[in-house]
Coordinates of C-alpha atoms in Angstrom, one line a residue:
M1 CA 0.0 0.0 -0.1
K2 CA 1.3 3.5 -0.9
Q3 CA 3.0 5.5 1.9
W4 CA 0.6 8.5 1.5
V5 CA -2.3 6.1 2.0
V6 CA -1.0 4.6 5.3
K7 CA -0.2 8.1 6.5
L8 CA -3.8 9.2 5.8
L9 CA -5.4 6.1 7.5
Q10 CA -3.0 7.1 10.6
Q11 CA -4.1 10.6 10.5
L12 CA -7.9 9.7 10.6
D13 CA -9.8 9.3 13.8
I14 CA -9.7 5.3 13.3
S15 CA -8.2 2.7 15.5
F16 CA -5.8 0.1 14.0
A17 CA -3.6 -2.4 15.8
D18 CA -0.6 -0.5 15.0
S19 CA 2.4 0.1 17.5
D20 CA 1.5 3.5 17.9
S21 CA -2.2 2.6 18.9
I22 CA -2.2 -0.5 21.2
N23 CA -3.7 0.1 24.5
V24 CA -3.6 -2.9 26.9
D25 CA -6.6 -1.4 28.9
S26 CA -8.9 -1.2 25.9
A27 CA -10.5 -3.6 23.7
P28 CA -8.3 -5.1 20.7
T29 CA -8.1 -3.0 17.6
R30 CA -8.3 -4.2 14.0
S31 CA -5.4 -4.5 11.7
M32 CA -4.6 -1.9 9.2
P33 CA -6.9 -2.6 6.2
V34 CA -5.8 -2.7 2.7
I35 CA -7.9 -0.3 0.5
S36 CA -7.8 0.8 -3.0
E37 CA -6.1 4.1 -4.1
E38 CA -9.8 5.4 -5.2
K39 CA -11.3 4.7 -1.7
A40 CA -8.0 6.4 -0.2
T41 CA -8.5 9.6 -2.5
L42 CA -12.3 9.8 -1.1
L43 CA -10.9 9.5 2.4
Y44 CA -8.4 12.3 1.7
I45 CA -11.1 14.6 0.2
M46 CA -13.3 13.9 3.3
D47 CA -10.3 14.6 5.5
V48 CA -9.5 17.9 3.8
Y49 CA -13.2 19.0 3.8
N50 CA -13.2 18.0 7.8
K51 CA -10.1 20.3 8.2
H52 CA -12.0 23.4 6.7
L53 CA -15.6 23.3 7.9
F54 CA -17.5 26.4 9.3
D55 CA -20.5 26.8 11.4
M56 CA -23.8 27.2 9.9
E57 CA -27.4 27.5 10.9
K58 CA -28.3 23.8 10.2
H59 CA -24.9 22.4 10.5
S60 CA -22.5 23.0 13.6
V61 CA -19.0 22.1 12.8
R62 CA -18.7 19.6 15.8
K63 CA -21.7 17.6 14.5
V64 CA -20.5 17.6 10.9
R65 CA -17.1 16.4 11.8
E66 CA -18.6 13.5 13.8
K67 CA -20.5 12.6 10.7
L68 CA -17.5 12.6 8.6
D69 CA -15.5 10.7 11.0
A70 CA -18.3 8.1 11.3
M71 CA -18.4 8.0 7.4
A72 CA -14.6 7.5 7.0
K73 CA -14.7 4.5 9.6
G74 CA -17.8 3.0 7.5
L75 CA -15.6 3.5 4.3
V76 CA -12.7 1.2 5.6
D77 CA -15.2 -1.3 6.9
P78 CA -14.0 -4.8 5.4
D79 CA -17.9 -5.7 5.2
S80 CA -18.8 -4.7 1.7
K81 CA -22.4 -4.4 2.6
N82 CA -21.4 -1.5 5.1
V83 CA -19.2 -0.1 2.7
E84 CA -22.3 0.2 0.1
K85 CA -24.3 1.9 2.7
C86 CA -21.6 4.4 3.6
L87 CA -21.0 5.4 0.0
S88 CA -24.7 6.1 -0.3
E89 CA -24.6 8.0 3.0
I90 CA -21.6 10.0 1.7
R91 CA -23.6 10.8 -1.5
L92 CA -26.6 11.9 0.1
F93 CA -24.4 14.1 3.0
F94 CA -22.4 16.0 0.4
S95 CA -25.4 16.6 -1.9
S96 CA -27.6 18.2 0.9
Y97 CA -24.6 20.0 2.6
R98 CA -23.2 21.5 -0.3
V99 CA -26.6 22.9 -1.2
D100 CA -26.8 24.5 2.4
E101 CA -23.3 25.7 2.1
S102 CA -23.9 27.4 -1.0
T103 CA -27.1 29.0 0.3
Y104 CA -25.3 30.0 3.5
I105 CA -22.6 31.7 1.5
Q106 CA -25.1 33.5 -0.9
N107 CA -27.2 34.6 2.1
T108 CA -23.9 36.3 3.8
F109 CA -22.9 37.8 0.5
D110 CA -26.7 39.1 0.0
D111 CA -26.6 40.8 3.6
F112 CA -23.3 42.5 2.6
K113 CA -24.7 43.8 -0.6
R114 CA -27.9 45.2 1.1
I115 CA -25.8 47.3 3.6
V116 CA -23.5 48.6 0.7
W117 CA -26.7 49.3 -1.3
D118 CA -28.5 51.1 1.5
L119 CA -25.3 53.3 1.7
A120 CA -25.3 54.0 -2.2
D121 CA -29.3 54.7 -2.1
Q122 CA -28.8 57.1 0.9
L123 CA -25.9 59.1 -1.0
S124 CA -28.0 59.2 -4.3
E125 CA -31.0 60.6 -2.2
D126 CA -28.8 63.3 -0.7
I127 CA -27.3 64.3 -4.1
R128 CA -30.9 64.4 -5.7
E129 CA -32.0 66.7 -2.7
D130 CA -29.0 68.9 -3.1
S131 CA -29.7 69.1 -6.9
A132 CA -33.4 70.4 -6.3
K133 CA -32.2 73.1 -4.2
D134 CA -29.5 74.1 -6.3
E135 CA -32.1 74.5 -9.2
Q136 CA -34.2 76.5 -6.9
L137 CA -31.3 78.9 -6.2
S138 CA -30.5 79.0 -9.9
S139 CA -34.1 80.1 -10.6
H140 CA -33.9 83.0 -8.1
L141 CA -30.5 84.0 -9.4
Q142 CA -31.9 84.3 -13.0
D143 CA -34.9 86.4 -11.5
L144 CA -32.4 88.6 -9.7
K145 CA -30.4 89.2 -13.3
E146 CA -33.8 89.9 -14.9
A147 CA -34.5 92.5 -12.5
V148 CA -31.1 94.2 -13.0
E149 CA -31.9 94.6 -16.5
A150 CA -35.4 95.8 -15.9
N151 CA -34.1 99.2 -14.6
S152 CA -36.6 99.1 -11.8
L153 CA -35.2 100.1 -8.3
E154 CA -38.0 98.6 -6.3
T155 CA -38.0 95.3 -8.3
L156 CA -34.2 95.0 -8.0
R157 CA -34.6 95.8 -4.3
K158 CA -37.3 93.3 -3.7
K159 CA -35.4 90.6 -6.0
S160 CA -32.1 91.1 -4.3
R161 CA -33.8 90.7 -0.9
Q162 CA -35.3 87.6 -1.9
F163 CA -32.0 86.0 -3.4
I164 CA -29.7 87.1 -0.4
N165 CA -32.3 85.6 2.1
L166 CA -32.7 82.3 0.1
Y167 CA -28.9 82.1 -0.5
V168 CA -28.1 82.4 3.2
E169 CA -31.0 80.0 4.3
H170 CA -29.6 77.6 1.4
Q171 CA -26.1 77.7 2.6
H172 CA -27.0 77.2 6.2
A173 CA -29.3 74.2 5.2
K174 CA -26.4 72.9 3.1
N175 CA -24.1 73.2 5.9
E176 CA -26.4 71.4 8.2
T177 CA -27.3 68.6 5.7
R178 CA -23.4 68.3 5.1
K179 CA -22.9 67.6 8.5
K180 CA -25.8 65.2 9.2
R181 CA -24.6 63.4 5.8
L182 CA -21.0 62.8 7.1
T183 CA -22.5 61.7 10.3
S184 CA -24.8 59.1 8.6
V185 CA -22.1 58.0 6.0
K186 CA -19.2 57.7 8.8
K187 CA -22.1 55.5 10.6
N188 CA -22.7 53.3 7.6
L189 CA -19.1 53.2 6.7
D190 CA -18.3 52.1 10.0
T191 CA -20.9 49.3 9.9
V192 CA -19.5 48.2 6.5
K193 CA -16.2 48.2 7.9
K194 CA -17.1 46.1 10.7
Q195 CA -18.8 43.5 8.5
L196 CA -15.6 43.4 6.3
L197 CA -13.6 42.8 9.5
E198 CA -15.8 40.2 10.8
A199 CA -16.0 38.4 7.4
N200 CA -12.3 38.4 7.2
S201 CA -12.0 37.2 10.7
S202 CA -14.4 34.4 10.0
L203 CA -12.1 33.4 7.0
N204 CA -8.9 33.3 8.7
L205 CA -9.9 32.1 12.2
D206 CA -10.8 28.6 13.6
H207 CA -14.3 28.8 14.9
L208 CA -13.7 26.9 18.0
T209 CA -10.3 27.8 19.5
G210 CA -10.0 31.1 18.1
A211 CA -6.4 30.2 16.5
H212 CA -5.8 31.1 12.8
N213 CA -6.8 28.6 10.6
R214 CA -5.3 26.3 8.0
K215 CA -6.2 28.9 5.2
S216 CA -4.5 31.7 7.1
F217 CA -1.6 29.5 8.0
D218 CA -0.9 28.5 4.3
E219 CA -0.9 32.3 3.3
T220 CA 1.6 33.2 6.0
V221 CA 3.9 30.4 5.0
K222 CA 4.0 31.5 1.6
K223 CA 4.5 35.1 2.7
Y224 CA 7.7 34.1 4.7
V225 CA 9.1 32.0 1.9
H226 CA 8.6 34.9 -0.4
L227 CA 10.4 37.2 1.9
N228 CA 13.1 34.8 2.7
N229 CA 13.7 34.2 -1.2
M230 CA 14.4 38.2 -1.5
N231 CA 16.2 38.6 1.7
P232 CA 17.1 35.6 3.8
M233 CA 15.9 35.7 7.6
Q234 CA 15.7 33.4 10.5
V235 CA 12.0 32.0 10.7
S236 CA 11.1 28.6 12.4
L237 CA 7.7 26.6 12.7
I238 CA 6.6 24.3 15.3
I239 CA 4.1 21.7 14.3
M240 CA 2.5 19.8 17.3
D241 CA -0.2 17.2 17.8
I242 CA -2.0 16.5 21.2
D243 CA -0.8 13.0 22.2
F244 CA -3.7 10.2 22.2
F245 CA -6.4 12.9 21.6
K246 CA -8.7 10.1 20.3
K247 CA -8.6 8.3 23.7
I248 CA -9.5 11.5 25.3
N249 CA -12.7 11.9 23.2
D250 CA -13.4 8.2 23.6
T251 CA -13.1 8.6 27.4
Y252 CA -14.6 11.8 28.3
G253 CA -16.7 12.7 25.3
H254 CA -16.3 15.4 22.5
D255 CA -17.2 18.3 24.8
I256 CA -14.1 17.6 26.8
G257 CA -12.1 17.0 23.6
D258 CA -13.5 20.4 22.3
F259 CA -12.2 22.1 25.9
V260 CA -9.0 20.3 25.6
L261 CA -8.5 21.8 22.1
K262 CA -9.4 25.4 23.5
E263 CA -7.2 25.1 26.2
C264 CA -4.4 24.0 24.2
V265 CA -4.8 27.0 22.1
R266 CA -5.1 29.3 25.3
I267 CA -1.6 27.9 26.5
L268 CA -0.1 28.5 23.2
K269 CA -1.4 31.9 22.8
S270 CA 0.0 32.7 26.2
V271 CA 3.5 31.6 25.3
F272 CA 3.4 32.8 21.8
H273 CA 2.1 36.1 22.4
K274 CA 4.0 38.5 20.3
D275 CA 2.2 40.2 17.5
A276 CA 4.2 38.6 14.8
E277 CA 3.9 35.0 16.1
M278 CA 1.2 32.8 14.7
V279 CA -0.7 30.2 16.5
A280 CA -2.8 28.2 14.0
R281 CA -4.9 24.9 14.1
I282 CA -4.4 23.2 10.8
G283 CA -6.2 19.7 11.5
G284 CA -8.3 18.2 14.3
E285 CA -5.7 18.3 17.2
E286 CA -2.9 19.6 15.2
F287 CA -1.5 22.9 15.6
V288 CA 1.3 25.0 14.3
V289 CA 3.3 27.9 15.5
I290 CA 5.1 30.2 13.2
L291 CA 8.4 32.1 14.6
P292 CA 9.8 35.1 13.0
N293 CA 13.3 36.0 14.0
H294 CA 13.7 32.5 15.5
A295 CA 16.7 30.4 14.6
I296 CA 16.2 26.8 15.4
E297 CA 18.0 27.1 18.8
H298 CA 15.8 30.0 19.9
A299 CA 12.7 27.9 18.6
L300 CA 13.7 24.8 20.8
V301 CA 13.6 27.2 23.9
R302 CA 10.2 28.3 23.2
A303 CA 9.1 24.6 22.4
E304 CA 10.5 23.4 25.7
E305 CA 8.8 26.3 27.6
V306 CA 5.2 25.3 26.0
Q307 CA 5.9 21.7 26.7
K308 CA 6.5 22.4 30.2
R309 CA 3.4 24.6 30.5
I310 CA 1.3 21.6 29.2
R311 CA 2.7 18.9 31.2
S312 CA 2.5 20.8 34.6
E313 CA -1.4 22.0 34.2
V314 CA -4.3 19.9 35.3
F315 CA -7.4 20.9 33.1
V316 CA -10.7 20.8 34.9
H317 CA -14.0 21.2 33.1
G318 CA -17.1 20.4 35.3
E319 CA -16.5 17.1 37.3
S320 CA -13.8 16.0 34.6
T321 CA -10.1 16.4 35.3
V322 CA -7.8 15.9 32.3
R323 CA -4.1 15.9 31.7
F324 CA -2.5 15.9 28.1
T325 CA 0.9 16.2 26.4
V326 CA 2.0 17.2 22.9
S327 CA 4.4 15.9 20.5
M328 CA 6.3 18.4 18.2
G329 CA 8.4 18.8 15.0
I330 CA 10.6 21.9 14.7
A331 CA 12.2 23.3 11.5
Q332 CA 13.8 26.5 10.6
L333 CA 13.4 27.8 7.0
L334 CA 16.3 27.0 4.7
D335 CA 17.5 29.3 1.9
I336 CA 15.6 28.4 -1.4
E337 CA 13.1 26.3 0.3
N338 CA 9.5 26.3 -0.8
A339 CA 6.6 26.3 1.7
S340 CA 5.7 22.7 1.0
D341 CA 9.4 21.3 1.8
W342 CA 9.5 23.5 5.1
V343 CA 6.2 22.3 6.3
K344 CA 7.0 18.5 5.3
R345 CA 10.3 18.8 7.1
A346 CA 8.5 19.8 10.3
D347 CA 5.8 17.3 9.5
T348 CA 8.2 14.4 9.2
A349 CA 9.8 15.4 12.6
L350 CA 6.4 15.5 14.3
Y351 CA 5.9 11.9 13.2
K352 CA 9.3 11.0 14.5
S353 CA 8.3 12.4 18.0
K354 CA 5.1 10.3 17.9
N355 CA 6.8 7.1 16.8
S356 CA 9.4 7.6 19.6
G357 CA 7.2 7.8 22.5
R358 CA 5.3 11.1 22.3
N359 CA 5.7 14.2 24.7
Q360 CA 8.7 15.4 23.1
Y361 CA 10.1 17.4 20.2
T362 CA 12.3 16.5 17.2
V363 CA 14.5 18.8 15.4
A364 CA 14.0 18.5 11.4
S365 CA 17.3 18.1 9.7
T366 CA 18.2 19.8 6.5
S367 CA 18.3 16.7 4.6
Q368 CA 14.6 15.8 5.1
K369 CA 15.5 13.5 7.9
P370 CA 14.7 14.3 11.5
A371 CA 18.0 15.1 13.5
R372 CA 17.5 14.5 17.3
V373 CA 14.8 13.9 19.5
A374 CA 14.5 15.7 23.1

């Protein structure tokens, strides 16, 4: 079986009897199945979809993720009847979910368009009102010109008084209208700006933990690679995975699992709190930290600090008490290295940490092989 398929099965929330998942206290797990590349591709698509979900009115992320996990398990079931049933569920799920997803995005876009349209409509109405008043003033100005040509002192005096009074009144009203319009426009622009910021935040943040999401991480990684190509710099990233997270979910339930994810991010943000430092959630229980101006030795110090914090804390949620650890892979960006290779080196180091006993970090070497474990 191809290596990427094996790695995908290890990443999914499915228990198999491999050296990393055997638990003497639990029931025996099944052996690693042999699956076709077509089925593995479908699992890969579901896994990618799983990592980029967002909350909708009819579909909470947690419930959709549970549904996708259940279908992934069914897809690797050795019973062909169960697989056939699972494939039917997958077709029904995606056909329904995609419609709701598209509707949600369209409704959100329509709401934003309505705000912008209201702003444009108000400005158009104000302009039309100003034009009407200007036409009225222009008419009185024409009357004044005709009075000048009529050679009648009484008519000139009367028309002059009317024009001056109207002009003063018009200018005063115009100034007041301008003030009100500026206040109204500012209010509307603030609303639009808020909507844009919220939309941008929603696109770049993980809904559950408040960490940056995979999209935001990918964009940031590419940015640093681009900057490094123009002017070499020291920037490192730490990829980490919560150890035995599935066991936490199975033992305590998904509510506690979500609590652990949020607490993990809380600690990461308390340690990596500088403006330029990024904490992102890129998978179910997988996180990454980008550290600008950090050579590998400096990144190790920060990694040790956060591991020490996590090891020492006891996490209490309701009547449940949980402790957990994390495994890490650490890589400094190399000269003329692309984003994919940089992340891959750190990811390879992470799996070395997991396969070597977890609760530790591994430094990625420059030759795609992990250098050491600590």
